[in-house]
C-alpha positions as a LaTeX table, in Angstrom:
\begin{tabular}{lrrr}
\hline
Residue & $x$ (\AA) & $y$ (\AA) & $z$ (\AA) \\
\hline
Unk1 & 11.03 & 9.33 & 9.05 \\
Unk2 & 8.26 & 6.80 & 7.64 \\
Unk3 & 7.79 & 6.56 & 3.68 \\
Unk4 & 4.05 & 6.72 & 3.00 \\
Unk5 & 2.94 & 5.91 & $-0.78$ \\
Unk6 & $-0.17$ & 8.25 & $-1.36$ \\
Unk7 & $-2.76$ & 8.32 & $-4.27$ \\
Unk8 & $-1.33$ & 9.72 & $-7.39$ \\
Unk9 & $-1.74$ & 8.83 & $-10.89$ \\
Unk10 & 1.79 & 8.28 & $-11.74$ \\
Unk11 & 2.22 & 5.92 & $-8.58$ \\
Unk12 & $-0.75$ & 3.40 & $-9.62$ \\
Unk13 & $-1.08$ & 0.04 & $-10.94$ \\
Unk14 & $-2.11$ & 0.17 & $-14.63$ \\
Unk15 & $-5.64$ & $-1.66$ & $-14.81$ \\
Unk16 & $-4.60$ & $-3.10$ & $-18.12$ \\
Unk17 & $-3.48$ & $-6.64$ & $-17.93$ \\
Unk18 & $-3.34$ & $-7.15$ & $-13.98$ \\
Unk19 & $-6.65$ & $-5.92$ & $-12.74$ \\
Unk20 & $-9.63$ & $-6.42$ & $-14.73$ \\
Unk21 & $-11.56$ & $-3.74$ & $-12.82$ \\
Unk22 & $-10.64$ & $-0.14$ & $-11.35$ \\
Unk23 & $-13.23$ & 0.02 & $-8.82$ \\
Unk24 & $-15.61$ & $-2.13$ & $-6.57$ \\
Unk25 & $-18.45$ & $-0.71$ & $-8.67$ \\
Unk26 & $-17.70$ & $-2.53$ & $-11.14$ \\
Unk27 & $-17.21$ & $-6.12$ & $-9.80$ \\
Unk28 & $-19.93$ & $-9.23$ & $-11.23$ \\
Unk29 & $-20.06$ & $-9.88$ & $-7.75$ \\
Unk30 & $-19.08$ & $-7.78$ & $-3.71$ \\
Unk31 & $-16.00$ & $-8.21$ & $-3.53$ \\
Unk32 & $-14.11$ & $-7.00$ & $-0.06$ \\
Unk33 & $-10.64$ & $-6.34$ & 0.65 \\
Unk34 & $-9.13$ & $-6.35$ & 4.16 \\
Unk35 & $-6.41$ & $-4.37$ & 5.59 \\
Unk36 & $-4.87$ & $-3.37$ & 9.31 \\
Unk37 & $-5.03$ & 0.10 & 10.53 \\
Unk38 & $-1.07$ & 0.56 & 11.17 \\
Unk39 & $-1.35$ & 2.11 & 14.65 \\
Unk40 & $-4.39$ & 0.16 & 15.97 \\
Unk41 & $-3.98$ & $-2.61$ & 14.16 \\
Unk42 & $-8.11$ & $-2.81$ & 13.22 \\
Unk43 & $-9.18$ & $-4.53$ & 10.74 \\
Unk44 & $-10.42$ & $-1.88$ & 7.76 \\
Unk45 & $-12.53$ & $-3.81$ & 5.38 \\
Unk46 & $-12.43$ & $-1.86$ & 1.83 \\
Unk47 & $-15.29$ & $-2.49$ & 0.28 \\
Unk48 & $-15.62$ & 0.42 & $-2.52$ \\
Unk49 & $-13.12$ & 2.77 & $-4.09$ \\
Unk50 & $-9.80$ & 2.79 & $-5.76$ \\
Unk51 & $-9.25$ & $-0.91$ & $-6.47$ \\
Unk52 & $-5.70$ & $-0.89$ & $-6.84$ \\
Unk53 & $-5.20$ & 1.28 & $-3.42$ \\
Unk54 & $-7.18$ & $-1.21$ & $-1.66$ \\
Unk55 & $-4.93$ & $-4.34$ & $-2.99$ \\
Unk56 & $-1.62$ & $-2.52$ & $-2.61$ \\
Unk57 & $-2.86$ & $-1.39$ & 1.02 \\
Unk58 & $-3.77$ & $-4.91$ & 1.61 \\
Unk59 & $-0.15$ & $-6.34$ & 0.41 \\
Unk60 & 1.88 & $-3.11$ & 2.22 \\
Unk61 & 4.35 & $-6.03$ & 4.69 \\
Unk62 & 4.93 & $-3.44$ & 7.63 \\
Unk63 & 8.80 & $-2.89$ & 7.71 \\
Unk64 & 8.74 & $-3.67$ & 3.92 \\
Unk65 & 6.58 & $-1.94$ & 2.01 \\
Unk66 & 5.31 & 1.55 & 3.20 \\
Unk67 & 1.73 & 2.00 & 4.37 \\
Unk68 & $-1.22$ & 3.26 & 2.80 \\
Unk69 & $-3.14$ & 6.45 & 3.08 \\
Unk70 & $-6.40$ & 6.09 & 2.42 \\
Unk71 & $-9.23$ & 8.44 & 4.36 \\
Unk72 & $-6.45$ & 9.57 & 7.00 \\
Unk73 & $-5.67$ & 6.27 & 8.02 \\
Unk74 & $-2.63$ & 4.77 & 7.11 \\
Unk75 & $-3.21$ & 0.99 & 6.07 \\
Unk76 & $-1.19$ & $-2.25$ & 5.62 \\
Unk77 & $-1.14$ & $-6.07$ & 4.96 \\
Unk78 & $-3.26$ & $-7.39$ & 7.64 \\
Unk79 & $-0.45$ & $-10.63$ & 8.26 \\
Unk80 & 2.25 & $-11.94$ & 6.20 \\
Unk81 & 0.15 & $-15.40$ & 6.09 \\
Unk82 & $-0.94$ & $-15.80$ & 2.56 \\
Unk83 & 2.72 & $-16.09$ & 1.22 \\
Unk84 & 2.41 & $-19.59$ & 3.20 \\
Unk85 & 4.75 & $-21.90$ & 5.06 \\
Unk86 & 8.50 & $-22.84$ & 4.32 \\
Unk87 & 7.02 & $-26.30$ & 4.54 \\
Unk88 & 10.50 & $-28.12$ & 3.13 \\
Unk89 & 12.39 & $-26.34$ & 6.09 \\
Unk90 & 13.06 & $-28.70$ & 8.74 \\
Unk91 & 14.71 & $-25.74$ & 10.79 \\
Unk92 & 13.41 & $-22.17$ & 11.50 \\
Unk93 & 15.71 & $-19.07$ & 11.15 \\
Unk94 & 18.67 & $-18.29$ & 13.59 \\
Unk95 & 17.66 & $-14.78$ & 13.36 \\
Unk96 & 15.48 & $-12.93$ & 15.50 \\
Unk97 & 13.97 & $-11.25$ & 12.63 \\
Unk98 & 13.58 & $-14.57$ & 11.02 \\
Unk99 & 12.16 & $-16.52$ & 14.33 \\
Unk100 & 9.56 & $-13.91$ & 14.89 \\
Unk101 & 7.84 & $-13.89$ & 11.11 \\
Unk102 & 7.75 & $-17.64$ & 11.61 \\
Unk103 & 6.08 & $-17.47$ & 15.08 \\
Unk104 & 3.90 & $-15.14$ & 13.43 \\
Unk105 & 3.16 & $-16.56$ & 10.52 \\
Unk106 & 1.87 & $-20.00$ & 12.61 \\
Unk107 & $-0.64$ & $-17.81$ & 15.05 \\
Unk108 & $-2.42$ & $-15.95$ & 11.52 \\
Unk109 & $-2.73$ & $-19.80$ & 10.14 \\
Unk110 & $-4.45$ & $-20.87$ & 12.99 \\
Unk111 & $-5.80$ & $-17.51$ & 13.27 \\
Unk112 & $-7.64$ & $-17.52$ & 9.82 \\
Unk113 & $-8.73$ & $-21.15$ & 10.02 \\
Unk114 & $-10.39$ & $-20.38$ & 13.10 \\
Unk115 & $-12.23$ & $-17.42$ & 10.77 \\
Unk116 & $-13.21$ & $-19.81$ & 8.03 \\
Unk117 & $-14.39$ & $-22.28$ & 10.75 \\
Unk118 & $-16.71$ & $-19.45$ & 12.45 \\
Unk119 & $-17.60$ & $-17.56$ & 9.61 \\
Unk120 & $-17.74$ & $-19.69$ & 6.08 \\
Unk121 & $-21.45$ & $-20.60$ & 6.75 \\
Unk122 & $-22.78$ & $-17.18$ & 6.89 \\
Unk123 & $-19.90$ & $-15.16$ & 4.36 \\
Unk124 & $-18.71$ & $-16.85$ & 0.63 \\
Unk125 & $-15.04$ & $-17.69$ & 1.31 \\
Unk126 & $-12.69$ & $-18.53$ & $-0.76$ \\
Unk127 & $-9.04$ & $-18.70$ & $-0.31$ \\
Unk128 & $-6.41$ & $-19.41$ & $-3.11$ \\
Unk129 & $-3.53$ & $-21.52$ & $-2.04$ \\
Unk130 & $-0.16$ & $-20.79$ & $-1.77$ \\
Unk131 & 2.86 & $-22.16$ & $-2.93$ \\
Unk132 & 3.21 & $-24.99$ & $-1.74$ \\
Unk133 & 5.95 & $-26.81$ & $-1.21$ \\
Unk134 & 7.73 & $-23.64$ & $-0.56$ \\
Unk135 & 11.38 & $-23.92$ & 0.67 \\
Unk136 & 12.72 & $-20.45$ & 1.78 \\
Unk137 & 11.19 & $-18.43$ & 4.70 \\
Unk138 & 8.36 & $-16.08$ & 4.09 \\
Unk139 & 10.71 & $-13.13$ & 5.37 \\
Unk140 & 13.45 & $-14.61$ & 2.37 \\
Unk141 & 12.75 & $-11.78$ & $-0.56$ \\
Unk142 & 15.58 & $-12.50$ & $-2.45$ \\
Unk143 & 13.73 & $-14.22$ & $-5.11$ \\
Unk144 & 10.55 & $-12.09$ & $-5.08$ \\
Unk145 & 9.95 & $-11.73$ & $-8.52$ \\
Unk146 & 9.98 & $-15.52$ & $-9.11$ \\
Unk147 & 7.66 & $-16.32$ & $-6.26$ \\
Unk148 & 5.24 & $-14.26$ & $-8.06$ \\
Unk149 & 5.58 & $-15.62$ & $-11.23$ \\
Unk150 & 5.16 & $-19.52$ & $-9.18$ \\
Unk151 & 2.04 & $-17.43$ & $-7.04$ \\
Unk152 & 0.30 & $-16.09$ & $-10.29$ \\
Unk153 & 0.55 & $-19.77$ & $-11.84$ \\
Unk154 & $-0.73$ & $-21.75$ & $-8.71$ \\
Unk155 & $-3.68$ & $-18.98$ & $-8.81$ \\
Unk156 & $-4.28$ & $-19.44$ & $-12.38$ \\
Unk157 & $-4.36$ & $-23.26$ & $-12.33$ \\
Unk158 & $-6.79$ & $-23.01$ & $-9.18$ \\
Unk159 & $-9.15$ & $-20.79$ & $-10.42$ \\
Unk160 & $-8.99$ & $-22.82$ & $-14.15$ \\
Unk161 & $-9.63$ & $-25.65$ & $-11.90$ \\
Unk162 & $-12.75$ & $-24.60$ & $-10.26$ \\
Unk163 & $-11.49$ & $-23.02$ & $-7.21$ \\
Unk164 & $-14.01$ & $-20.62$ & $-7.24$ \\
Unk165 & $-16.75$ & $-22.77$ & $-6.93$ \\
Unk166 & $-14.92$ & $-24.57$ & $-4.39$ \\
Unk167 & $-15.70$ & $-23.32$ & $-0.37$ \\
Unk168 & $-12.57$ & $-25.78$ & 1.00 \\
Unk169 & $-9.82$ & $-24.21$ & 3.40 \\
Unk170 & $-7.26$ & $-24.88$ & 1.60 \\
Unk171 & $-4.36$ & $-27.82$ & 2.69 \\
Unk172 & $-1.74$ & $-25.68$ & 2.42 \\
Unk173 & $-2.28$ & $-23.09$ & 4.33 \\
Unk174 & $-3.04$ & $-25.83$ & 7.38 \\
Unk175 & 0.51 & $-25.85$ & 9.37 \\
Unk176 & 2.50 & $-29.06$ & 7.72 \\
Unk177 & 6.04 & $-30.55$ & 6.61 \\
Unk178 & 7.06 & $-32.40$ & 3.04 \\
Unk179 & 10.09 & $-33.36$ & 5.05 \\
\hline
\end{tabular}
C-alpha cells in the first residue's frame, strides 16, 4: 500500500518565514519547478499553482518521501542529485542500497551538466551549490535536520554573494574528491 500526501490545508508548508510567495503568480520573475511523473518518469515542469506542492513534489526522494498528487499524476524528486557528492569518501557503500544511489547520483551529475551545457544559452540557469565537502552518503539521513541547517547557510551565503547574478555551473556539483 503506497502513502500519497494530497493537498490539504493542515498538511502544507506555512508561507510565513520559508517561502516568500504562495503561488507562481506572484513571483518578480518565471520561476519553474521540475518534477518526475512516478510511473513514467517524465519530466512535469510546474510552472503555476500551489507553490509549496510544487517544491515538496519536487523534493518527494522515491522510497523516502511519498509522492505527490497533483492533476492525477502522482509526482516526485526528479534525482537525488542536488544533495551533492560524499566528496571526503574515499570508498562507496557496501550496500546495495547504498552502491546504487551513488551510481545514480554520478549519471544525474553528468546528466544535468550536460543540460546546462545544451541549454544555459537559450534558458536563465542558475544552480545553488551544495554542501560541499560533504562526508556521509547522500542515502545517509541520519543527520537530516543538520544538513539542512549547513544547506540553508551555503544557500544564503551564495545568494548574499551574488549567486544570482552569477550563470556558472557550479564546482561542486562537477564529480570530485577533497581526499
Amino acid at each position: 500500500m503506497a502513502l500519497f500526501w494530497h493537498s490539504t490545508p493542515a498538511s502544507r508548508w506555512s508561507s510565513k518565514g520559508e517561502l516568500p510567495y504562495r503561488t507562481f503568480a506572484e513571483t518578480a520573475v518565471p520561476l519553474h519547478v521540475v518534477c518526475a511523473e512516478l510511473v513514467t518518469g517524465e519530466a512535469v515542469v510546474i510552472s503555476s499553482g500551489d507553490m509549496a506542492e510544487a517544491i515538496i513534489a519536487s523534493t518527494a526522494i522515491p522510497g523516502v518521501f511519498p509522492p505527490v498528487e497533483r492533476q492525477g499524476r502522482y509526482l516526485v524528486d526528479v534525482i537525488v542529485l542536488p544533495c551533492g557528492f560524499a566528496c571526503t569518501l574515499n570508498t562507496v557503500s557496501k550496500r546495495a542500497i547504498g552502491r546504487a544511489i551513488h551510481a545514480i547520483t554520478l549519471l544525474g551529475a553528468r546528466e544535468l551538466r550536460r543540460d546546462y551545457e545544451h541549454y544555459s544559452n537559450s534558458v536563465v540557469m542558475r544552480f545553488a551549490p551544495p554542501i560541499c565537502p560533504l562526508s556521509q552518503s547522500p542515502y545517509n539521513y541520519s543527520n537530516g535536520a543538520d544538513l539542512i541547517a549547513k544547506a540553508r547557510n551555503v544557500t544564503r551565503a551564495w545568494i548574499d554573494g551574488g549567486g544570482l547574478d552569477c550563470g556558472d555551473f557550479p564546482d561542486q556539483l562537477a564529480t570530485h574528491t577533497h581526499a
